[in-house]
Coordinates of C-alpha atoms and ligand atoms in Angstrom, one line a residue:
M9 CA -0.1 0.1 0.3
K10 CA 1.5 3.0 -0.5
K11 CA 1.6 6.1 1.2
I12 CA 0.1 9.5 0.6
L13 CA 0.2 12.8 2.4
F14 CA -1.9 15.5 1.5
A15 CA -0.6 19.1 2.6
A16 CA -3.1 21.8 2.4
S17 CA -3.8 25.1 4.3
E18 CA -8.0 24.3 4.0
G19 CA -10.5 21.6 2.8
V20 CA -13.9 20.5 3.3
P21 CA -15.5 19.8 5.1
F22 CA -13.5 21.5 7.9
I23 CA -12.5 25.0 6.3
K24 CA -12.8 26.3 3.2
T25 CA -12.0 29.8 1.3
G26 CA -11.8 28.4 -2.0
G27 CA -11.8 25.8 -4.8
L28 CA -8.0 24.5 -3.2
A29 CA -11.1 23.1 -0.2
D30 CA -13.2 21.8 -2.3
V31 CA -10.4 20.0 -4.1
V32 CA -8.4 18.9 -0.6
G33 CA -11.9 17.5 0.2
S34 CA -13.1 15.9 -2.5
L35 CA -9.7 14.2 -4.7
P36 CA -8.5 12.1 -2.2
K37 CA -12.0 10.1 -1.6
C38 CA -11.4 9.4 -5.0
I39 CA -8.3 8.0 -5.2
D40 CA -7.9 4.2 -5.0
R41 CA -8.1 3.3 -1.9
E42 CA -6.9 -1.1 -2.4
Y43 CA -3.6 0.9 -3.7
F44 CA -3.1 4.2 -1.5
D45 CA -3.8 5.1 1.8
V46 CA -4.5 9.0 1.2
R47 CA -4.9 10.7 4.8
V48 CA -4.4 14.6 5.1
I49 CA -3.5 16.8 7.3
L50 CA -4.8 20.8 7.7
P51 CA -3.7 23.9 10.4
K52 CA -6.7 23.8 13.3
Y53 CA -8.2 27.1 12.9
T54 CA -10.4 28.2 15.8
C55 CA -12.5 29.7 13.1
M56 CA -13.7 25.8 12.0
K57 CA -17.3 25.3 12.5
Q58 CA -18.0 24.2 16.2
E59 CA -19.3 21.4 15.3
M60 CA -16.6 20.5 13.1
K61 CA -14.1 21.2 16.3
D62 CA -16.4 18.6 18.0
K63 CA -15.2 16.6 15.7
L64 CA -11.3 16.4 16.7
E65 CA -9.5 14.1 18.7
Y66 CA -6.5 15.4 20.6
V67 CA -3.5 13.1 20.0
T68 CA -0.6 14.5 21.5
H69 CA 1.6 17.4 21.5
F70 CA 5.7 18.4 21.5
Y71 CA 7.7 21.3 20.9
M72 CA 9.4 22.2 18.0
D73 CA 12.2 24.4 17.7
F74 CA 10.6 27.2 14.8
N75 CA 11.8 31.3 15.2
W76 CA 13.6 30.9 18.2
T77 CA 11.8 29.7 20.2
D78 CA 9.8 26.2 21.1
A79 CA 7.5 26.1 19.5
Y80 CA 3.7 24.3 20.9
V81 CA 2.6 22.1 18.4
G82 CA -0.7 20.2 19.1
V83 CA -1.9 16.8 16.9
L84 CA -5.2 16.3 17.0
K85 CA -6.8 13.5 14.2
A86 CA -10.5 13.0 12.8
V87 CA -11.9 10.6 10.5
V88 CA -14.5 11.9 8.0
D89 CA -16.2 9.4 4.9
G90 CA -12.8 7.1 5.9
I91 CA -10.2 9.7 5.2
Q92 CA -8.0 9.8 8.1
Y93 CA -7.3 13.9 8.5
Y94 CA -4.4 15.7 10.7
F95 CA -4.7 18.9 12.5
I96 CA -1.6 20.8 13.4
D97 CA -2.4 23.1 16.5
N98 CA -1.2 26.5 17.6
E99 CA -3.4 29.0 18.4
G100 CA -1.2 31.8 18.3
Y101 CA -0.3 30.9 14.8
F102 CA -4.3 29.7 13.8
G103 CA -6.6 31.4 16.1
G104 CA -7.6 34.6 13.7
F105 CA -11.2 35.2 12.9
K106 CA -10.7 34.0 9.7
P107 CA -8.5 31.8 8.0
Y108 CA -6.1 34.2 6.2
G109 CA -5.2 37.6 7.5
D110 CA -3.6 40.8 5.9
N111 CA -0.1 40.5 7.5
A112 CA 1.4 39.1 4.6
L113 CA 4.9 38.9 6.6
F114 CA 2.9 36.3 9.7
E115 CA 1.0 34.5 6.5
I116 CA 4.7 33.8 5.9
E117 CA 5.4 32.5 9.2
K118 CA 2.3 30.8 9.7
Y119 CA 2.7 28.9 7.3
A120 CA 6.4 28.4 7.3
F121 CA 5.4 26.7 10.9
F122 CA 2.9 24.4 9.8
S123 CA 5.6 23.2 6.7
K124 CA 8.0 22.3 9.4
A125 CA 5.7 21.0 12.4
V126 CA 4.2 18.7 8.8
L127 CA 7.6 17.3 8.7
S128 CA 8.4 17.2 11.9
V129 CA 5.1 15.5 13.5
L130 CA 5.4 12.5 11.2
P131 CA 7.6 10.4 13.3
I132 CA 6.0 11.1 16.4
I133 CA 2.0 10.4 14.3
D134 CA 4.0 7.2 12.9
F135 CA 3.1 8.2 9.8
R136 CA 5.9 7.7 6.8
P137 CA 4.2 8.9 3.5
D138 CA 5.7 7.6 0.2
L139 CA 5.2 10.8 -1.3
I140 CA 4.1 14.4 0.4
H141 CA 1.3 16.1 -2.1
C142 CA 1.6 19.7 -1.1
H143 CA -0.7 22.7 -2.3
D144 CA -0.1 26.1 -3.0
W145 CA 2.4 28.3 -1.3
Q146 CA 1.1 27.8 2.0
T147 CA 3.0 24.5 2.1
G148 CA 6.2 25.3 -0.6
L149 CA 8.2 24.8 2.0
V150 CA 7.5 21.4 2.8
P151 CA 9.9 20.1 0.0
V152 CA 12.4 22.9 0.9
Y153 CA 12.7 21.4 4.5
L154 CA 12.3 18.2 3.4
K155 CA 15.4 18.3 1.0
E156 CA 17.2 20.8 3.2
R157 CA 17.1 18.5 7.4
F158 CA 14.6 16.0 7.1
Q159 CA 16.5 13.8 4.3
G160 CA 19.3 13.2 6.9
N161 CA 16.8 11.3 8.7
D162 CA 16.5 7.7 8.7
F163 CA 13.1 8.2 8.7
F164 CA 12.1 10.7 5.5
R165 CA 15.0 9.5 3.8
G166 CA 13.4 8.6 0.3
I167 CA 10.0 10.3 0.6
K168 CA 8.8 12.1 -2.6
S169 CA 6.7 15.4 -2.9
V170 CA 4.8 17.1 -5.5
I171 CA 3.5 20.4 -5.3
T172 CA 0.3 21.6 -7.2
I173 CA -0.3 25.2 -7.9
H174 CA -4.3 26.1 -7.9
N175 CA -3.4 29.6 -8.4
L176 CA 0.3 31.6 -9.3
K177 CA -0.8 34.1 -8.2
F178 CA 0.1 33.9 -4.3
Q179 CA 3.5 33.0 -3.7
G180 CA 4.8 34.3 0.0
K181 CA 6.9 36.6 -0.5
W182 CA 9.4 38.2 1.6
D183 CA 13.0 39.6 2.2
P184 CA 15.4 37.3 2.6
K185 CA 17.2 37.9 5.4
V186 CA 14.1 38.0 7.4
V187 CA 12.4 35.1 6.2
Q188 CA 16.1 32.7 6.6
N189 CA 16.0 34.0 10.4
I190 CA 12.3 33.1 10.4
T191 CA 12.5 30.0 9.2
G192 CA 16.0 28.8 10.4
L193 CA 16.9 27.6 6.3
P194 CA 21.3 28.6 5.2
Q195 CA 22.0 31.3 4.1
Y196 CA 23.4 29.3 0.7
Y197 CA 19.1 28.8 0.0
F198 CA 18.4 32.5 -0.6
T199 CA 19.7 32.6 -3.9
P200 CA 18.3 32.8 -7.1
D201 CA 18.4 29.1 -7.8
K202 CA 16.6 28.4 -4.7
L203 CA 14.7 30.5 -2.9
E204 CA 15.4 33.7 -4.1
A205 CA 13.2 35.8 -6.9
Y206 CA 13.3 39.4 -7.5
K207 CA 15.0 39.5 -4.4
D208 CA 12.4 38.2 -1.8
A209 CA 12.4 34.9 -0.7
N210 CA 9.7 33.1 -2.1
L211 CA 8.0 30.8 -0.7
L212 CA 6.1 28.9 -4.1
K213 CA 9.0 29.2 -5.7
G214 CA 10.7 27.1 -3.1
G215 CA 8.5 24.5 -3.7
I216 CA 9.0 24.7 -7.4
V217 CA 12.4 24.3 -7.5
F218 CA 13.0 21.3 -4.3
A219 CA 9.3 19.0 -5.1
D220 CA 9.9 16.2 -7.5
A221 CA 6.9 16.4 -9.8
V222 CA 4.7 20.2 -10.5
T223 CA 1.3 20.2 -11.4
T224 CA -1.0 23.0 -12.1
V225 CA -4.8 22.5 -12.4
S226 CA -5.4 22.3 -16.0
D227 CA -3.6 21.7 -19.0
T228 CA -4.3 25.3 -20.1
Y229 CA -2.8 26.7 -17.2
A230 CA -0.2 24.8 -17.0
E231 CA 0.9 26.3 -20.9
E232 CA -0.3 29.6 -20.0
I233 CA 2.3 29.8 -16.6
K234 CA 4.7 29.3 -19.3
T235 CA 4.3 32.8 -20.5
K236 CA 4.8 36.1 -19.2
F237 CA 1.4 37.3 -18.8
Y238 CA 0.3 35.0 -16.7
G239 CA 3.7 33.4 -15.2
E240 CA 3.8 36.4 -12.4
G241 CA 7.5 36.5 -12.8
L242 CA 8.2 32.3 -12.1
E243 CA 7.8 31.6 -16.1
G244 CA 10.9 31.0 -16.6
L245 CA 11.4 28.9 -14.1
L246 CA 8.3 26.8 -14.9
K247 CA 10.1 26.6 -18.4
A248 CA 12.5 25.2 -17.2
R249 CA 10.5 22.4 -14.8
S250 CA 8.4 21.6 -17.9
G251 CA 9.6 18.5 -18.4
D252 CA 8.1 18.0 -14.9
L253 CA 5.3 20.4 -15.1
R254 CA 2.0 18.8 -16.0
G255 CA -1.7 20.1 -16.4
I256 CA -4.3 18.1 -14.0
V257 CA -8.2 19.4 -14.8
N258 CA -10.3 19.1 -10.7
G259 CA -13.4 17.3 -10.8
I260 CA -16.1 18.2 -8.3
D261 CA -17.3 15.6 -5.3
Y262 CA -20.7 14.3 -7.9
E263 CA -22.2 13.6 -4.4
E264 CA -22.2 17.0 -2.6
F265 CA -22.9 18.1 -6.0
N266 CA -26.2 16.2 -7.4
P267 CA -29.4 18.3 -8.3
E268 CA -30.8 15.1 -7.6
T269 CA -30.4 14.9 -4.2
D270 CA -29.2 17.9 -2.9
K271 CA -30.8 18.8 0.4
Y272 CA -30.2 22.8 0.3
I273 CA -32.9 22.8 -3.2
V274 CA -36.6 23.5 -3.2
K275 CA -36.9 20.4 -5.6
N276 CA -34.3 17.8 -6.4
Y277 CA -34.3 17.5 -10.5
N278 CA -32.3 15.0 -13.1
A279 CA -31.3 15.3 -16.8
V280 CA -35.0 13.7 -17.9
N281 CA -37.0 16.2 -15.5
F282 CA -35.4 18.9 -15.2
R283 CA -37.6 21.3 -18.3
K284 CA -40.1 21.1 -16.0
E285 CA -38.7 20.7 -12.2
K286 CA -35.6 22.9 -12.3
V287 CA -37.9 26.1 -12.6
K288 CA -39.0 25.8 -9.7
N289 CA -35.7 26.3 -8.0
K290 CA -35.8 29.8 -9.6
R291 CA -39.7 30.7 -8.3
A292 CA -38.5 30.5 -5.0
L293 CA -35.6 31.9 -5.7
Q294 CA -36.8 35.2 -6.8
E295 CA -39.2 34.9 -3.4
E296 CA -36.6 34.5 -1.2
L297 CA -34.7 37.1 -3.1
G298 CA -37.2 39.7 -3.4
L299 CA -36.9 39.9 -7.6
T300 CA -40.0 40.2 -9.8
V301 CA -41.6 36.7 -9.8
D302 CA -41.2 35.4 -13.5
E303 CA -40.1 32.2 -14.4
R304 CA -39.4 33.0 -17.6
K305 CA -37.3 35.8 -17.1
M306 CA -33.5 35.1 -17.6
M307 CA -31.9 34.9 -14.7
I308 CA -27.7 34.6 -14.2
G309 CA -25.7 33.8 -11.3
V310 CA -22.3 34.6 -9.8
V311 CA -20.6 32.7 -6.8
S312 CA -17.3 34.0 -6.0
R313 CA -14.5 35.7 -4.4
L314 CA -14.6 39.1 -5.3
T315 CA -11.4 39.4 -6.8
D316 CA -9.8 41.1 -10.1
Q317 CA -8.8 37.4 -10.6
K318 CA -12.8 36.9 -11.3
G319 CA -12.9 39.5 -14.1
F320 CA -15.3 41.9 -12.4
D321 CA -14.3 44.4 -14.5
L322 CA -15.8 44.2 -17.2
I323 CA -19.2 43.4 -15.3
A324 CA -17.9 46.6 -13.6
Y325 CA -17.9 48.8 -17.5
V326 CA -21.1 47.3 -18.9
M327 CA -23.6 47.0 -15.5
D328 CA -25.7 49.3 -16.6
E329 CA -25.5 48.4 -20.4
L330 CA -26.6 44.5 -19.1
C331 CA -28.9 46.1 -16.6
R332 CA -31.3 47.1 -19.6
D333 CA -31.4 43.8 -21.1
D334 CA -34.7 41.0 -19.6
I335 CA -32.7 39.5 -17.7
Q336 CA -31.7 38.5 -14.1
L337 CA -28.7 38.8 -11.7
V338 CA -28.4 37.3 -8.5
I339 CA -24.6 37.4 -7.1
L340 CA -23.3 35.7 -4.1
G341 CA -20.0 36.8 -3.3
T342 CA -17.5 38.4 -0.9
G343 CA -14.3 40.4 -1.2
E344 CA -12.6 43.4 -2.4
E345 CA -14.8 46.6 -1.1
R346 CA -15.2 47.9 -4.5
Y347 CA -16.6 44.9 -5.9
E348 CA -18.9 44.5 -2.4
N349 CA -20.1 48.3 -3.2
M350 CA -20.5 48.2 -7.0
F351 CA -23.1 44.9 -6.8
R352 CA -25.0 47.2 -3.7
H353 CA -25.3 49.9 -5.6
F354 CA -26.2 48.1 -8.0
D355 CA -28.9 46.4 -6.4
W356 CA -30.4 49.4 -4.9
K357 CA -30.6 50.7 -7.9
Y358 CA -32.0 47.8 -9.8
G359 CA -33.7 46.0 -6.9
D360 CA -36.2 44.0 -8.8
K361 CA -33.8 42.8 -11.0
V362 CA -30.2 42.5 -8.9
S363 CA -29.6 40.4 -5.7
A364 CA -26.0 41.3 -4.3
N365 CA -25.2 39.0 -1.6
I366 CA -22.2 39.8 0.4
F367 CA -21.5 37.1 2.4
Y368 CA -20.8 33.4 2.4
S369 CA -23.1 31.2 2.4
E370 CA -22.9 27.3 1.2
E371 CA -26.9 26.8 0.7
L372 CA -27.4 29.9 -1.3
S373 CA -24.5 29.0 -3.9
H374 CA -26.1 26.0 -3.9
K375 CA -29.5 27.2 -4.3
I376 CA -27.6 30.0 -7.5
Y377 CA -26.2 26.6 -9.3
A378 CA -29.8 24.9 -9.1
S379 CA -31.9 28.2 -10.3
C380 CA -30.0 30.0 -12.2
D381 CA -30.7 29.7 -16.3
A382 CA -26.7 30.9 -17.3
F383 CA -23.9 31.6 -15.1
L384 CA -21.4 34.3 -15.5
M385 CA -17.9 33.7 -15.4
P386 CA -15.8 36.0 -17.1
S387 CA -12.1 35.5 -15.6
L388 CA -9.2 37.2 -16.9
F389 CA -7.2 34.1 -15.1
E390 CA -8.3 30.5 -14.6
P391 CA -6.4 28.4 -13.0
C392 CA -9.5 25.3 -13.5
G393 CA -12.3 27.1 -12.1
L394 CA -14.4 24.9 -9.6
S395 CA -18.2 27.3 -10.0
Q396 CA -18.1 26.3 -13.5
L397 CA -18.6 22.8 -13.5
M398 CA -20.9 22.7 -10.1
S399 CA -23.1 24.7 -12.8
L400 CA -22.5 22.4 -15.6
R401 CA -23.7 19.9 -13.4
Y402 CA -27.4 21.6 -12.5
G403 CA -27.9 22.2 -15.9
T404 CA -26.9 26.1 -15.3
V405 CA -25.3 27.1 -19.0
P406 CA -22.1 28.5 -18.0
I407 CA -20.8 31.9 -19.9
V408 CA -16.7 32.5 -19.7
R409 CA -13.9 33.7 -20.8
E410 CA -11.5 31.3 -22.5
T411 CA -9.0 31.0 -20.3
G412 CA -7.2 27.9 -17.9
G413 CA -9.7 25.6 -16.8
L414 CA -12.3 27.6 -17.9
K415 CA -11.5 26.8 -22.1
D416 CA -10.7 23.4 -21.2
T417 CA -13.6 22.9 -19.1
V418 CA -16.7 24.9 -20.9
Q419 CA -16.9 23.5 -24.8
P420 CA -18.5 26.7 -26.7
Y421 CA -22.2 26.7 -28.5
N422 CA -22.1 26.5 -32.0
E423 CA -26.2 26.5 -33.4
Y424 CA -24.9 25.4 -36.5
E425 CA -23.8 22.0 -35.4
S426 CA -25.6 21.8 -32.4
K427 CA -22.8 21.1 -29.9
G428 CA -21.8 22.8 -27.0
T429 CA -21.9 23.3 -23.2
G430 CA -21.6 27.1 -22.7
F431 CA -21.0 30.7 -23.8
S432 CA -17.9 31.7 -24.1
F433 CA -15.3 34.9 -25.4
A434 CA -11.5 35.2 -26.1
N435 CA -10.1 38.7 -25.3
Y436 CA -10.3 40.5 -22.0
N437 CA -12.7 43.1 -22.9
A438 CA -16.1 44.0 -21.2
H439 CA -18.6 44.2 -24.7
E440 CA -16.8 41.2 -26.1
M441 CA -18.2 40.0 -22.2
L442 CA -21.5 41.5 -23.5
A443 CA -22.0 40.1 -26.9
S444 CA -21.8 36.3 -25.4
I445 CA -24.0 37.8 -22.8
R446 CA -26.7 38.8 -25.6
Y447 CA -26.1 35.5 -27.7
A448 CA -26.8 33.5 -24.8
E449 CA -30.1 35.5 -24.0
Q450 CA -30.8 35.6 -27.8
I451 CA -31.0 31.7 -27.6
Y452 CA -32.8 31.3 -24.3
Y453 CA -35.7 33.5 -25.2
D454 CA -35.9 32.7 -28.7
K455 CA -34.8 29.2 -29.7
K456 CA -35.8 27.3 -26.0
R457 CA -35.2 24.0 -28.3
E458 CA -31.8 24.5 -28.3
W459 CA -31.2 26.0 -24.9
N460 CA -32.2 23.0 -23.5
K461 CA -30.1 21.3 -25.7
I462 CA -27.3 22.9 -24.6
V463 CA -28.8 22.0 -20.6
D464 CA -28.7 18.4 -22.0
R465 CA -25.2 18.8 -22.6
A466 CA -24.2 20.2 -20.0
M467 CA -25.5 17.7 -17.1
A468 CA -23.6 15.3 -19.3
A469 CA -20.6 16.3 -19.1
D470 CA -19.1 14.2 -16.8
F471 CA -16.6 16.6 -14.2
S472 CA -16.4 13.8 -11.6
W473 CA -12.9 13.0 -10.4
E474 CA -13.0 9.7 -12.0
V475 CA -10.1 10.6 -15.0
S476 CA -7.9 12.8 -13.4
A477 CA -8.0 10.9 -10.1
K478 CA -5.8 8.3 -12.0
K479 CA -3.7 10.8 -13.6
Y480 CA -2.4 11.7 -9.9
Q481 CA -2.3 7.5 -9.4
E482 CA 0.0 7.2 -12.8
M483 CA 1.9 9.9 -11.1
Y484 CA 2.5 8.6 -8.1
D485 CA 3.4 4.9 -9.2
W486 CA 5.9 6.6 -11.5
L487 CA 7.3 9.0 -8.6
I488 CA 7.6 6.4 -6.0
G489 CA 7.8 3.9 -8.4
Y490 CA 5.6 0.5 -9.3
Ligands
ADP530 P1 -11.6 29.7 -6.7 O1 -10.8 28.8 -6.0 O2 -10.7 30.6 -7.9 O3 -11.7 31.1 -5.1 P2 -13.2 27.8 -8.1 O4 -14.3 28.3 -9.0 O5 -12.1 27.3 -8.0 O6 -12.4 29.7 -7.6 O7 -13.9 27.7 -6.5 C1 -14.4 28.7 -6.1 C2 -15.8 27.8 -4.3 O8 -16.2 28.9 -3.4 C3 -16.9 27.1 -5.1 O9 -16.9 26.0 -4.5 C4 -17.9 28.1 -5.0 O10 -18.8 27.6 -4.9 C5 -17.2 28.8 -3.2 N1 -17.3 30.0 -3.1 C6 -16.8 31.2 -3.7 N2 -17.8 32.3 -3.2 C7 -18.5 31.6 -2.2 C8 -19.8 32.4 -1.1 N3 -19.7 33.4 -1.3 N4 -20.2 31.1 -0.7 C9 -20.5 30.5 -1.0 N5 -19.9 29.2 -1.5 C10 -18.6 30.5 -2.1
GLC531 C1 -7.4 28.3 -7.1 C2 -7.8 28.7 -8.6 C3 -9.6 28.1 -9.5 C4 -9.1 26.7 -9.1 C5 -8.5 26.1 -7.9 C6 -8.7 24.5 -7.1 O1 -8.5 28.8 -6.2 O2 -8.2 30.1 -8.5 O3 -9.4 28.4 -10.7 O4 -10.3 26.1 -9.5 O5 -7.6 26.4 -6.9 O6 -8.0 24.1 -7.7

């Protein structure tokens, strides 16, 4: 049995801020349990829901040499859906109201602590993974520490590591001297062939340099990040490592996201009866959110972190024009204040057409995926994107920009060949987006049978983990040896 440890900063059902948590929560369940023992290690955040904290069982604690002190490391565990989870506890680091804070230096110290603790805890819990699968910059130091000091110890010798880039934008950067002081890594690690990038110490870069393989979450993003526009300064390194870099597209949890059994939605439906049943969810949501109750109105949904990445500049630019169309717009999201206020403003201005829900709600997100006719995601860049996959699963037609995983997962509608699962546009341009939305409106209002065929194809598309989990398994086998 090959042993794999997932190390990440968030994971469903314990803690989630975005798609990373969905992946960490769903992929391990889909790895073949006959051959792989996959476990997951996360920080124990004080802000986790009480019902999840109640599931954790204390294992032990010890003190770890970190940042010039003996730092407390608590260890807890839980089993969910047959997956063994471990948690690293230290309230000084993980005690905030949300998982990630605004103080960049503290974030670096926090996740350097986590990365070192992930390795230090292994002999204590007597779990020696064959491979550690790291995710994003927060665990970038795991491959570094593994090669630097832990390999000297018999227990760790030969452990492989992989890092998956879910978002290249976030790298964990700070002054090398300060980072050296915190991490205790030798000075010669802070050079441009190792952790240094553009005079900063860069934790993600460390992970990319020292991991045995690098993956990202779609084929297109794996190509894009080798270019200047998407490479966030690391395009050279990624080109250099292109032999060890592969794109494996994300899946979603087909049990959690299933219109037939979803507990959050008013009316369950499936690929056979959606024509009659799906619309009942729309009516209920119109009532709940105070929109005009009219099941014929085309409803467009957005569920997103409200950041630059997601293309809200385009929406802001044409929002007034869009609101003159015969549509309804339902937004669920939190993030940058300017976008939160923009949507609040349009909700105030077009109350019966626009509903801005500036908060986080699992329940409302499911209702939006189920109720809307279309889902808008005009991202500037998108490593994979899960929201469009959830929309496809619920027969809600995605309107996306052709970038990263959006390009790989949404097939553009072609009315002449009767193909496609959504609508898309190429350039980061507000009127190009608007033209795509209007094309969708036209099909929705004037060619309802065609629209329903798009929904048919969307619901038939398979974005469960089945295929992608096999690709991860092949990679694990290749790295560990057969
Ligand atoms: P990213 O990871 O870049 O935020 P993804 O599309 O990969 O984008 O994943 C976003 C995930 O977070 C989806 O599961 C989406 O439903 C969820 N999500 C985003 N914002 C909210 C919110 N305000 N309330 C509930 N779920 C949200
Ligand atoms: C990141 C990306 C998103 C991706 C998710 C899970 O948050 O922004 O595109 O789907 O990670 O891999």
